[in-house]
Short mmCIF file of C-alpha atoms and ligand atoms in Angstrom, two decimals:
data_model
loop_
_atom_site.label_atom_id
_atom_site.label_comp_id
_atom_site.label_asym_id
_atom_site.label_seq_id
_atom_site.Cartn_x
_atom_site.Cartn_y
_atom_site.Cartn_z
CA MET A 1 -0.01 0.01 -0.01
CA LYS A 2 1.02 3.63 -0.45
CA ILE A 3 0.77 5.54 2.77
CA THR A 4 1.42 9.21 3.58
CA ILE A 5 2.16 10.19 7.17
CA ILE A 6 1.88 13.89 7.97
CA GLY A 7 3.84 14.94 11.06
CA PHE A 8 7.04 12.88 11.41
CA GLY A 9 7.75 13.35 15.12
CA TYR A 10 7.64 10.65 17.79
CA ILE A 11 4.43 8.97 16.73
CA GLY A 12 4.77 9.58 12.98
CA SER A 13 8.22 8.04 12.86
CA VAL A 14 7.21 4.98 14.91
CA ILE A 15 4.24 4.31 12.62
CA GLY A 16 6.28 5.11 9.52
CA ALA A 17 9.05 2.72 10.56
CA VAL A 18 6.70 -0.13 11.32
CA LEU A 19 4.64 0.28 8.17
CA SER A 20 7.64 0.56 5.86
CA ASN A 21 9.31 -2.39 7.57
CA ARG A 22 6.20 -4.35 6.64
CA GLY A 23 6.81 -3.55 2.99
CA HIS A 24 4.44 -0.57 2.53
CA LYS A 25 5.62 2.47 0.62
CA VAL A 26 5.57 5.34 3.10
CA THR A 27 6.05 9.01 2.45
CA ALA A 28 6.45 11.31 5.38
CA ILE A 29 5.47 14.95 5.22
CA ASP A 30 6.62 17.40 7.85
CA ASN A 31 6.91 21.16 7.84
CA ASN A 32 10.26 20.88 9.62
CA LYS A 33 12.72 20.73 6.69
CA ASN A 34 15.54 19.61 8.96
CA CYS A 35 13.58 16.58 10.09
CA ILE A 36 12.77 15.62 6.45
CA ASP A 37 16.42 16.15 5.32
CA GLU A 38 17.60 13.90 8.14
CA LEU A 39 14.99 11.30 7.30
CA ASN A 40 16.08 11.21 3.67
CA ASN A 41 19.62 10.60 4.95
CA GLY A 42 18.39 7.70 7.04
CA VAL A 43 18.82 9.63 10.29
CA CYS A 44 16.31 9.63 13.13
CA HIS A 45 16.66 11.47 16.44
CA VAL A 46 13.45 10.16 18.05
CA PRO A 47 14.74 8.43 21.21
CA GLU A 48 12.76 5.21 20.93
CA PRO A 49 14.53 1.84 21.18
CA LEU A 50 15.10 0.13 17.76
CA LEU A 51 13.67 3.04 15.83
CA LYS A 52 16.91 4.44 14.40
CA GLU A 53 17.84 1.04 12.89
CA MET A 54 14.39 0.48 11.39
CA ILE A 55 14.26 3.95 9.83
CA SER A 56 17.76 3.62 8.39
CA GLU A 57 16.87 0.23 6.91
CA SER A 58 13.57 1.47 5.39
CA VAL A 59 15.18 4.56 3.84
CA LYS A 60 17.94 2.38 2.35
CA SER A 61 15.42 0.00 0.86
CA GLY A 62 13.50 2.91 -0.69
CA LEU A 63 10.32 2.18 1.19
CA LEU A 64 10.48 5.30 3.36
CA SER A 65 11.18 8.85 2.26
CA GLY A 66 10.24 12.36 3.30
CA SER A 67 9.01 15.56 1.75
CA ILE A 68 7.90 19.00 2.84
CA SER A 69 5.51 19.13 -0.11
CA TYR A 70 1.99 17.76 -0.44
CA LYS A 71 2.17 17.45 -4.22
CA ASP A 72 2.23 13.61 -4.35
CA VAL A 73 -0.35 13.13 -1.56
CA GLY A 74 -3.12 12.38 -4.09
CA THR A 75 -1.48 9.10 -5.05
CA SER A 76 -1.59 7.58 -1.56
CA ASP A 77 -4.14 4.97 -0.53
CA VAL A 78 -4.18 6.19 3.04
CA ILE A 79 -3.10 9.43 4.77
CA LEU A 80 -2.32 9.29 8.48
CA VAL A 81 -2.14 12.58 10.37
CA THR A 82 0.19 12.63 13.36
CA VAL A 83 1.00 16.32 13.93
CA GLY A 84 1.21 17.68 17.49
CA THR A 85 -1.80 18.96 19.44
CA SER A 86 -0.23 20.64 22.43
CA LEU A 87 -1.99 22.29 25.34
CA SER A 88 -3.26 25.78 24.45
CA ASP A 89 -3.35 28.72 26.81
CA GLU A 90 -7.08 27.95 27.27
CA ASN A 91 -6.24 24.43 28.49
CA ASP A 92 -7.58 22.97 25.27
CA ALA A 93 -6.00 21.23 22.28
CA ASP A 94 -4.08 23.59 20.01
CA LEU A 95 -5.46 22.69 16.59
CA THR A 96 -3.22 25.05 14.55
CA ALA A 97 -1.19 22.20 12.98
CA LEU A 98 -4.28 20.12 12.18
CA HIS A 99 -6.01 23.07 10.44
CA ASP A 100 -2.88 23.69 8.46
CA VAL A 101 -2.65 20.07 7.40
CA PHE A 102 -6.30 19.85 6.36
CA LYS A 103 -6.08 23.13 4.49
CA ASN A 104 -3.16 21.68 2.50
CA LEU A 105 -4.90 18.38 2.03
CA SER A 106 -7.94 20.09 0.59
CA ASN A 107 -5.86 21.01 -2.45
CA TYR A 108 -4.56 17.51 -3.10
CA VAL A 109 -6.85 14.71 -1.89
CA ASN A 110 -8.71 12.62 -4.41
CA GLU A 111 -11.87 10.55 -4.45
CA GLY A 112 -11.53 7.22 -2.67
CA GLN A 113 -8.70 8.29 -0.38
CA VAL A 114 -8.75 7.45 3.33
CA ILE A 115 -7.62 10.07 5.88
CA MET A 116 -7.12 9.04 9.46
CA ILE A 117 -6.23 11.38 12.35
CA LYS A 118 -3.99 9.88 15.03
CA SER A 119 -3.24 13.15 16.88
CA THR A 120 -5.05 13.41 20.19
CA VAL A 121 -8.09 15.71 20.03
CA PRO A 122 -11.30 16.27 21.95
CA PRO A 123 -14.52 14.89 20.45
CA GLY A 124 -15.85 16.87 17.52
CA VAL A 125 -12.51 17.89 15.99
CA THR A 126 -12.33 15.34 13.18
CA ARG A 127 -15.77 16.30 11.91
CA LEU A 128 -15.03 19.98 12.31
CA LEU A 129 -11.85 19.69 10.17
CA VAL A 130 -13.72 17.77 7.51
CA ASN A 131 -16.59 20.27 7.41
CA LYS A 132 -14.29 23.23 7.38
CA HIS A 133 -11.69 22.07 4.84
CA LEU A 134 -13.03 19.10 2.88
CA GLY A 135 -16.73 19.97 2.87
CA SER A 136 -17.06 20.21 -0.86
CA LYS A 137 -15.19 16.97 -1.56
CA ASP A 138 -17.09 13.81 -2.34
CA ASN A 139 -16.18 10.25 -1.53
CA ILE A 140 -13.25 10.93 0.84
CA PHE A 141 -13.23 8.54 3.78
CA VAL A 142 -12.22 10.15 7.09
CA GLY A 143 -11.84 8.63 10.52
CA PHE A 144 -10.19 9.03 13.87
CA SER A 145 -7.89 6.35 15.26
CA PRO A 146 -6.47 7.21 18.69
CA GLU A 147 -2.78 6.57 19.18
CA ARG A 148 -2.35 4.71 22.46
CA LEU A 149 1.13 3.33 22.32
CA ALA A 150 3.58 4.04 25.18
CA GLU A 151 6.98 5.45 24.52
CA GLY A 152 9.83 3.11 25.35
CA ASP A 153 7.87 0.18 24.01
CA ALA A 154 6.15 1.85 21.08
CA ILE A 155 7.18 -0.45 18.24
CA LYS A 156 5.97 -3.58 20.03
CA GLU A 157 2.79 -1.85 21.15
CA LEU A 158 1.94 -0.63 17.66
CA LYS A 159 2.20 -4.19 16.43
CA GLU A 160 0.24 -5.69 19.35
CA LEU A 161 -2.33 -3.26 20.78
CA PRO A 162 -5.85 -3.36 19.48
CA ILE A 163 -6.49 -0.36 17.25
CA ILE A 164 -9.64 1.74 17.69
CA VAL A 165 -11.31 3.39 14.74
CA GLY A 166 -14.41 5.51 14.30
CA GLY A 167 -15.30 7.33 11.11
CA ILE A 168 -17.37 10.29 10.07
CA ASN A 169 -19.76 7.69 8.60
CA ASP A 170 -20.04 3.91 8.41
CA ALA A 171 -18.21 3.69 5.11
CA SER A 172 -15.27 5.61 6.58
CA THR A 173 -15.18 3.41 9.66
CA GLU A 174 -15.02 0.35 7.48
CA LYS A 175 -12.25 1.74 5.23
CA CYS A 176 -10.18 2.83 8.25
CA SER A 177 -10.65 -0.57 9.92
CA ASN A 178 -9.73 -2.49 6.75
CA PHE A 179 -6.54 -0.42 6.47
CA TRP A 180 -5.18 -1.60 9.86
CA VAL A 181 -6.16 -5.20 9.30
CA LYS A 182 -4.41 -5.20 5.87
CA ALA A 183 -1.44 -3.09 6.84
CA LEU A 184 -0.50 -4.64 10.14
CA GLY A 185 -2.88 -7.52 10.73
CA SER A 186 -4.09 -5.66 13.81
CA GLU A 187 -7.05 -6.45 15.92
CA VAL A 188 -9.39 -3.53 15.24
CA ILE A 189 -12.14 -2.31 17.51
CA THR A 190 -14.64 -0.12 15.67
CA VAL A 191 -16.74 2.40 17.52
CA SER A 192 -19.84 4.07 16.19
CA SER A 193 -18.41 7.53 15.30
CA CYS A 194 -15.24 9.54 15.10
CA GLU A 195 -16.43 11.45 18.26
CA ALA A 196 -16.54 8.15 20.15
CA ALA A 197 -13.03 7.25 18.98
CA GLU A 198 -11.77 10.67 20.01
CA LEU A 199 -13.18 10.24 23.51
CA VAL A 200 -11.66 6.73 23.86
CA LYS A 201 -8.18 8.22 23.80
CA LEU A 202 -8.99 10.87 26.38
CA ALA A 203 -10.72 8.27 28.56
CA ASN A 204 -7.62 6.07 28.46
CA ASN A 205 -5.24 8.83 29.46
CA GLN A 206 -7.61 10.22 32.07
CA TRP A 207 -7.77 6.78 33.64
CA ILE A 208 -3.98 6.35 33.64
CA ASP A 209 -3.37 9.84 35.14
CA LEU A 210 -5.95 9.35 37.87
CA ASN A 211 -4.84 5.83 38.65
CA ILE A 212 -1.25 7.04 39.12
CA ALA A 213 -2.48 9.98 41.21
CA LEU A 214 -4.33 7.55 43.51
CA ALA A 215 -1.16 5.40 43.84
CA ASN A 216 0.85 8.58 44.54
CA GLU A 217 -1.54 9.75 47.25
CA LEU A 218 -1.57 6.33 48.86
CA ALA A 219 2.24 6.39 48.76
CA ILE A 220 2.31 9.78 50.44
CA LEU A 221 -0.07 8.38 53.09
CA CYS A 222 2.25 5.35 53.64
CA ASP A 223 5.18 7.69 54.15
CA SER A 224 3.16 9.47 56.85
CA LEU A 225 2.03 6.40 58.75
CA PRO A 226 3.98 5.11 61.74
CA TYR A 227 3.76 1.49 60.48
CA ASN A 228 6.68 0.82 58.04
CA ILE A 229 4.35 0.05 55.16
CA ASP A 230 5.63 -0.52 51.61
CA ILE A 231 3.17 0.83 49.02
CA LEU A 232 4.39 -1.67 46.45
CA GLU A 233 3.47 -4.53 48.77
CA ILE A 234 0.01 -2.99 49.27
CA ILE A 235 -0.45 -2.56 45.49
CA ARG A 236 0.67 -6.13 44.75
CA ALA A 237 -1.82 -7.51 47.24
CA ALA A 238 -4.64 -5.10 46.36
CA ASN A 239 -4.33 -5.94 42.68
CA SER A 240 -5.35 -9.56 43.38
CA LEU A 241 -8.97 -8.41 43.88
CA LYS A 242 -11.27 -9.26 41.02
CA LYS A 243 -14.04 -6.68 40.47
CA GLY A 244 -16.55 -7.52 37.77
CA GLN A 245 -14.71 -9.01 34.82
CA HIS A 246 -11.31 -7.56 35.73
CA PHE A 247 -8.77 -7.23 38.52
CA VAL A 248 -8.06 -4.07 40.42
CA ASN A 249 -5.05 -2.58 38.66
CA PHE A 250 -3.21 0.08 40.63
CA LEU A 251 -0.26 1.51 38.73
CA THR A 252 2.91 2.56 40.56
CA PRO A 253 3.72 5.76 42.42
CA SER A 254 6.82 7.67 41.44
CA ILE A 255 8.74 10.92 41.45
CA GLY A 256 6.21 12.31 38.96
CA VAL A 257 4.23 11.99 35.76
CA GLY A 258 5.58 13.59 32.63
CA GLY A 259 5.54 13.40 28.87
CA TYR A 260 3.60 15.04 26.15
CA CYS A 261 0.28 13.23 26.65
CA LEU A 262 -0.54 12.65 30.33
CA THR A 263 0.33 16.22 31.17
CA LYS A 264 -2.22 17.63 28.71
CA ASP A 265 -4.97 15.10 27.92
CA PRO A 266 -6.73 15.36 31.35
CA TRP A 267 -6.92 19.11 30.74
CA PHE A 268 -8.62 18.48 27.42
CA VAL A 269 -11.20 16.44 29.38
CA SER A 270 -11.61 19.18 31.95
CA THR A 271 -12.13 21.84 29.28
CA LEU A 272 -14.47 19.62 27.35
CA GLY A 273 -16.64 19.44 30.49
CA GLU A 274 -16.55 23.20 30.96
CA LYS A 275 -17.50 23.86 27.34
CA ASN A 276 -20.49 21.62 27.90
CA HIS A 277 -21.51 23.23 31.20
CA ARG A 278 -20.16 20.41 33.39
CA SER A 279 -17.51 21.11 35.96
CA LEU A 280 -15.52 17.91 36.28
CA GLN A 281 -13.60 17.44 39.55
CA LEU A 282 -11.23 14.59 38.74
CA PRO A 283 -9.05 15.73 35.82
CA SER A 284 -7.59 18.69 37.73
CA ALA A 285 -7.37 16.66 40.96
CA GLY A 286 -5.27 13.98 39.24
CA ARG A 287 -3.06 16.57 37.58
CA SER A 288 -2.55 18.44 40.79
CA VAL A 289 -1.44 15.31 42.73
CA ASN A 290 0.88 14.12 39.97
CA ASP A 291 2.34 17.58 39.44
CA SER A 292 3.10 17.80 43.14
CA MET A 293 5.25 14.69 43.22
CA PRO A 294 8.63 16.22 42.22
CA HIS A 295 8.09 18.87 44.93
CA TYR A 296 7.18 16.19 47.46
CA CYS A 297 10.27 14.13 46.66
CA ALA A 298 12.69 17.09 46.55
CA ASN A 299 11.38 18.38 49.91
CA ARG A 300 11.76 14.99 51.54
CA ILE A 301 15.38 14.84 50.46
CA ILE A 302 16.06 18.36 51.72
CA ASN A 303 14.34 17.57 55.06
CA LYS A 304 16.32 14.37 55.46
CA LEU A 305 19.57 16.18 54.86
CA GLY A 306 18.48 18.87 57.34
CA LEU A 307 17.81 16.21 60.00
CA ASN A 308 21.34 14.98 59.47
CA GLY A 309 22.65 18.53 59.88
CA ILE A 310 23.65 18.87 56.15
CA LYS A 311 22.88 21.84 53.98
CA ILE A 312 21.66 21.37 50.41
CA GLU A 313 24.32 23.87 49.30
CA ASP A 314 27.02 21.44 50.42
CA VAL A 315 25.87 18.28 48.70
CA LYS A 316 26.49 16.68 45.35
CA VAL A 317 23.32 15.21 43.79
CA ALA A 318 23.51 12.55 41.08
CA ILE A 319 20.47 11.95 38.91
CA LEU A 320 20.34 8.56 37.15
CA GLY A 321 17.65 8.74 34.46
CA TYR A 322 16.26 12.16 33.50
CA SER A 323 13.69 11.38 30.80
CA PHE A 324 10.11 10.90 31.78
CA LYS A 325 9.70 7.31 30.71
CA THR A 326 11.60 4.06 31.09
CA ASN A 327 13.75 3.30 28.06
CA SER A 328 12.62 6.36 26.12
CA GLY A 329 14.84 9.44 25.88
CA ASP A 330 11.89 11.82 25.65
CA THR A 331 12.40 14.67 28.12
CA ARG A 332 9.21 16.59 27.27
CA PHE A 333 7.67 17.67 30.59
CA SER A 334 9.83 15.21 32.52
CA PRO A 335 9.21 15.49 36.28
CA MET A 336 13.01 15.53 36.63
CA ILE A 337 13.10 19.05 35.18
CA THR A 338 10.88 20.32 38.05
CA PHE A 339 12.69 18.15 40.57
CA ALA A 340 16.13 19.50 39.63
CA LYS A 341 14.86 23.05 39.48
CA LEU A 342 13.51 22.78 43.02
CA LEU A 343 16.86 21.59 44.33
CA ILE A 344 18.63 24.39 42.43
CA ASP A 345 16.19 26.99 43.82
CA GLN A 346 16.98 25.71 47.32
CA GLY A 347 20.69 26.32 46.76
CA CYS A 348 21.99 23.02 45.38
CA ASN A 349 24.75 23.82 42.92
CA GLN A 350 26.26 20.43 42.22
CA ILE A 351 23.87 18.26 40.23
CA THR A 352 25.14 15.76 37.66
CA PHE A 353 22.98 13.51 35.58
CA PHE A 354 23.41 10.45 33.41
CA ASP A 355 20.84 9.27 30.86
CA SER A 356 22.08 7.30 27.87
CA THR A 357 18.62 7.37 26.21
CA ILE A 358 18.77 11.12 25.59
CA GLY A 359 20.34 12.39 22.36
CA TYR A 360 23.78 13.91 22.92
CA ASN A 361 22.91 17.21 21.30
CA GLU A 362 19.74 17.82 23.27
CA GLN A 363 19.64 20.97 25.36
CA ILE A 364 19.09 20.18 29.03
CA GLN A 365 18.75 22.56 31.99
CA ASP A 366 21.79 24.83 32.08
CA GLN A 367 22.72 24.25 35.71
CA LEU A 368 22.97 20.46 35.35
CA LEU A 369 26.21 18.82 34.43
CA ARG A 370 25.65 15.99 31.97
CA VAL A 371 28.12 13.12 32.16
CA HIS A 372 28.39 10.04 29.99
CA SER A 373 28.75 7.21 32.45
CA TRP A 374 26.83 6.38 35.55
CA GLN A 375 30.11 5.90 37.42
CA GLU A 376 31.20 9.45 36.70
CA CYS A 377 27.77 10.68 37.64
CA VAL A 378 27.62 9.13 41.10
CA LYS A 379 31.29 9.73 42.04
CA LYS A 380 31.33 11.21 45.55
CA ALA A 381 27.60 11.88 45.40
CA ASP A 382 25.80 12.58 48.71
CA VAL A 383 22.41 11.94 47.13
CA VAL A 384 21.75 9.50 44.29
CA VAL A 385 18.35 9.85 42.68
CA PHE A 386 16.96 7.11 40.51
CA GLY A 387 14.71 9.14 38.25
CA ALA A 388 14.02 6.56 35.53
CA ALA A 389 14.50 2.83 35.31
CA HIS A 390 16.19 2.51 31.90
CA ASP A 391 17.78 -0.94 31.42
CA ASP A 392 21.34 0.31 31.92
CA ILE A 393 20.34 2.12 35.13
CA LYS A 394 18.39 -0.84 36.42
CA SER A 395 21.41 -3.05 35.97
CA ILE A 396 23.67 -0.97 38.25
CA LYS A 397 24.82 -3.15 41.12
CA ILE A 398 24.52 -1.79 44.60
CA ASP A 399 28.02 -3.01 45.52
CA ASP A 400 29.46 -1.08 42.57
CA LEU A 401 27.46 2.01 43.48
CA LYS A 402 28.62 1.87 47.07
CA GLU A 403 32.27 1.97 46.00
CA LEU A 404 31.79 5.37 44.35
CA ILE A 405 29.29 7.37 46.40
CA SER A 406 29.81 9.17 49.68
CA LYS A 407 29.57 7.33 52.97
CA ASN A 408 26.00 7.53 54.39
CA ALA A 409 24.69 8.84 51.05
CA ILE A 410 20.95 8.98 50.40
CA VAL A 411 19.70 6.60 47.70
CA PHE A 412 16.40 8.07 46.51
CA ASP A 413 14.30 5.52 44.61
CA GLY A 414 12.13 7.72 42.38
CA ARG A 415 11.19 4.99 39.88
CA ARG A 416 13.78 2.20 40.09
CA PHE A 417 11.71 0.14 42.56
CA PHE A 418 14.40 -1.75 44.46
CA ASN A 419 13.07 -4.93 45.98
CA LYS A 420 13.13 -5.66 49.71
CA LYS A 421 16.35 -7.71 49.48
CA GLU A 422 18.17 -4.92 47.65
CA ILE A 423 16.91 -2.36 50.15
CA ASP A 424 18.23 -4.47 53.00
CA ILE A 425 21.63 -4.54 51.29
CA ILE A 426 21.56 -0.78 50.75
CA LYS A 427 20.89 -0.27 54.45
CA LYS A 428 23.46 -2.75 55.61
CA LEU A 429 26.01 -0.84 53.60
CA GLY A 430 25.25 2.17 55.76
CA LEU A 431 23.36 4.09 53.02
CA ASN A 432 20.02 5.81 53.55
CA TYR A 433 17.27 4.39 51.40
CA MET A 434 14.27 6.57 50.57
CA GLY A 435 11.47 5.67 48.24
CA VAL A 436 7.99 6.97 47.34
CA GLY A 437 5.67 5.34 49.84
CA ARG A 438 8.42 3.00 50.98
CA THR A 439 9.50 4.33 54.32
CA PHE A 440 10.35 1.28 56.34
CA GLY A 441 12.97 0.27 58.85
N1 NAD B 1 4.33 10.84 22.02
C1 NAD B 1 3.47 9.96 22.49
O1 NAD B 1 3.79 9.06 23.25
C2 NAD B 1 2.04 9.99 21.99
C3 NAD B 1 1.26 8.88 22.28
C4 NAD B 1 -0.05 8.89 21.84
C5 NAD B 1 -0.56 9.99 21.14
N2 NAD B 1 0.20 11.05 20.88
C6 NAD B 1 -0.35 12.17 20.13
O2 NAD B 1 0.16 12.11 18.82
C7 NAD B 1 0.37 13.43 18.34
C8 NAD B 1 1.81 13.63 17.92
O3 NAD B 1 2.63 13.49 19.05
P1 NAD B 1 4.21 13.39 18.94
O4 NAD B 1 4.73 13.06 20.26
O5 NAD B 1 4.57 12.56 17.77
O6 NAD B 1 4.57 14.94 18.60
P2 NAD B 1 5.86 15.51 17.97
O7 NAD B 1 5.94 16.91 18.36
O8 NAD B 1 7.03 14.60 18.28
O9 NAD B 1 5.62 15.40 16.39
C9 NAD B 1 4.80 16.24 15.68
C10 NAD B 1 5.44 16.48 14.30
O10 NAD B 1 4.50 17.21 13.50
C11 NAD B 1 5.26 18.18 12.79
N3 NAD B 1 4.37 19.31 12.45
C12 NAD B 1 3.92 20.28 13.26
N4 NAD B 1 3.10 21.11 12.59
C13 NAD B 1 3.02 20.64 11.32
C14 NAD B 1 2.32 21.12 10.18
N5 NAD B 1 1.56 22.17 10.23
N6 NAD B 1 2.50 20.39 9.02
C15 NAD B 1 3.32 19.30 9.01
N7 NAD B 1 3.97 18.84 10.09
C16 NAD B 1 3.83 19.52 11.24
C17 NAD B 1 6.38 18.64 13.70
O11 NAD B 1 7.45 19.14 12.98
C18 NAD B 1 6.73 17.26 14.35
O12 NAD B 1 7.73 16.60 13.61
C19 NAD B 1 -0.08 14.36 19.44
O13 NAD B 1 -1.44 14.74 19.21
C20 NAD B 1 0.02 13.53 20.69
O14 NAD B 1 -0.85 13.95 21.71
C21 NAD B 1 1.51 11.08 21.27
#
């Protein structure tokens, strides 16, 4: 099949790589010329495991290429739209890029073509774009298909997750559904309209954000109780409860929730309620809890140092893992940005970090010193913060760590989730273990 993908960022490049690796002819369109030039040279900077290799292979084989022009779009069987929809100043989806894309498409699309939006939008947007830009066109099939894959595991998830589609009419739903079955052999779940499909995505991310917020609040509660309770033990046991057809499924607490999606999609839900005269309580509650986690964690570290008579100005902090998601180098809205800023604002002036998933040329906070091995990062550190659990960070041995860090250092487990045995070893070595909801012993 001939497929055009418009918007070749994180999501566009994952979909483009997988489809071209399956033998489809994929053309990527992006208004960022640099990104297209790099693509045509087989280069990809999206920090997703395996992606670089797949893109380079597809470009070499001639199945994947890029353009900034729409002129060949009319020859594609299917057009997938994956441009960004960031949070606007009104706490809604910024639709500027989507309007621009549909305006361009209106000059080139032909009868029989299928257009599918993958960018996250509130219900009503797909139909609005069609009415506004393609209204006069006949026989174009348009649908919405929410992108639900998780960074760090995106390629596998694209191949394995059921794909939702909902069209502007039944014929569009069928065409969109047939595409995924034919292109990837996916399990497709059709819903009755594009509006329903649009809301599925927001419902998914609202659920995730709230679920993590609940785990985070329970973790904070555990830290406050005088009982040495480990939140992970509570979650493991609580998740054994079957309710209806499914089991309770608490996600895990951590140093914070980041990324491009979970930090904005609940606000889309909140604003959608407001626009329809319903004030929803939960979206902002979840956001507020999750946004507070980097503050909560930074303050606990500062308090602990204070109890030991140490000033934050005098300590070296090492951050292992700075991106927002395990095994992805995406730093967009990473909680580690807020966390580091809080320490800096409190006077900490020695922060190093190590994160091999982040591109070497990426600009990171000025005051942080980036180093290229975990050993260099933790050398003589008084506080070691596990901010992400990338594979190379997870494999660090406590005995090796101990050799390099300061005596009595704090090991702050923001997302690494050391098990009980490892925590016992950390303590026996004279180090101070701190986790999120894991204050025991
Ligand atoms: N990143 C994720 O994990 C994820 C997961 C699910 C859904 N989504 C959704 O998918 C969409 C894309 O997210 P992303 O992370 O890939 O964003 P991104 O910023 O990485 O990529 C967007 C791309 O679109 C291009 N672009 C912007 N305006 C354009 C225009 N007018 N014409 C052509 N190209 C244009 C940009 O140059 C960029 O390359 C968003 O709506 C997001 O909410 C993202």
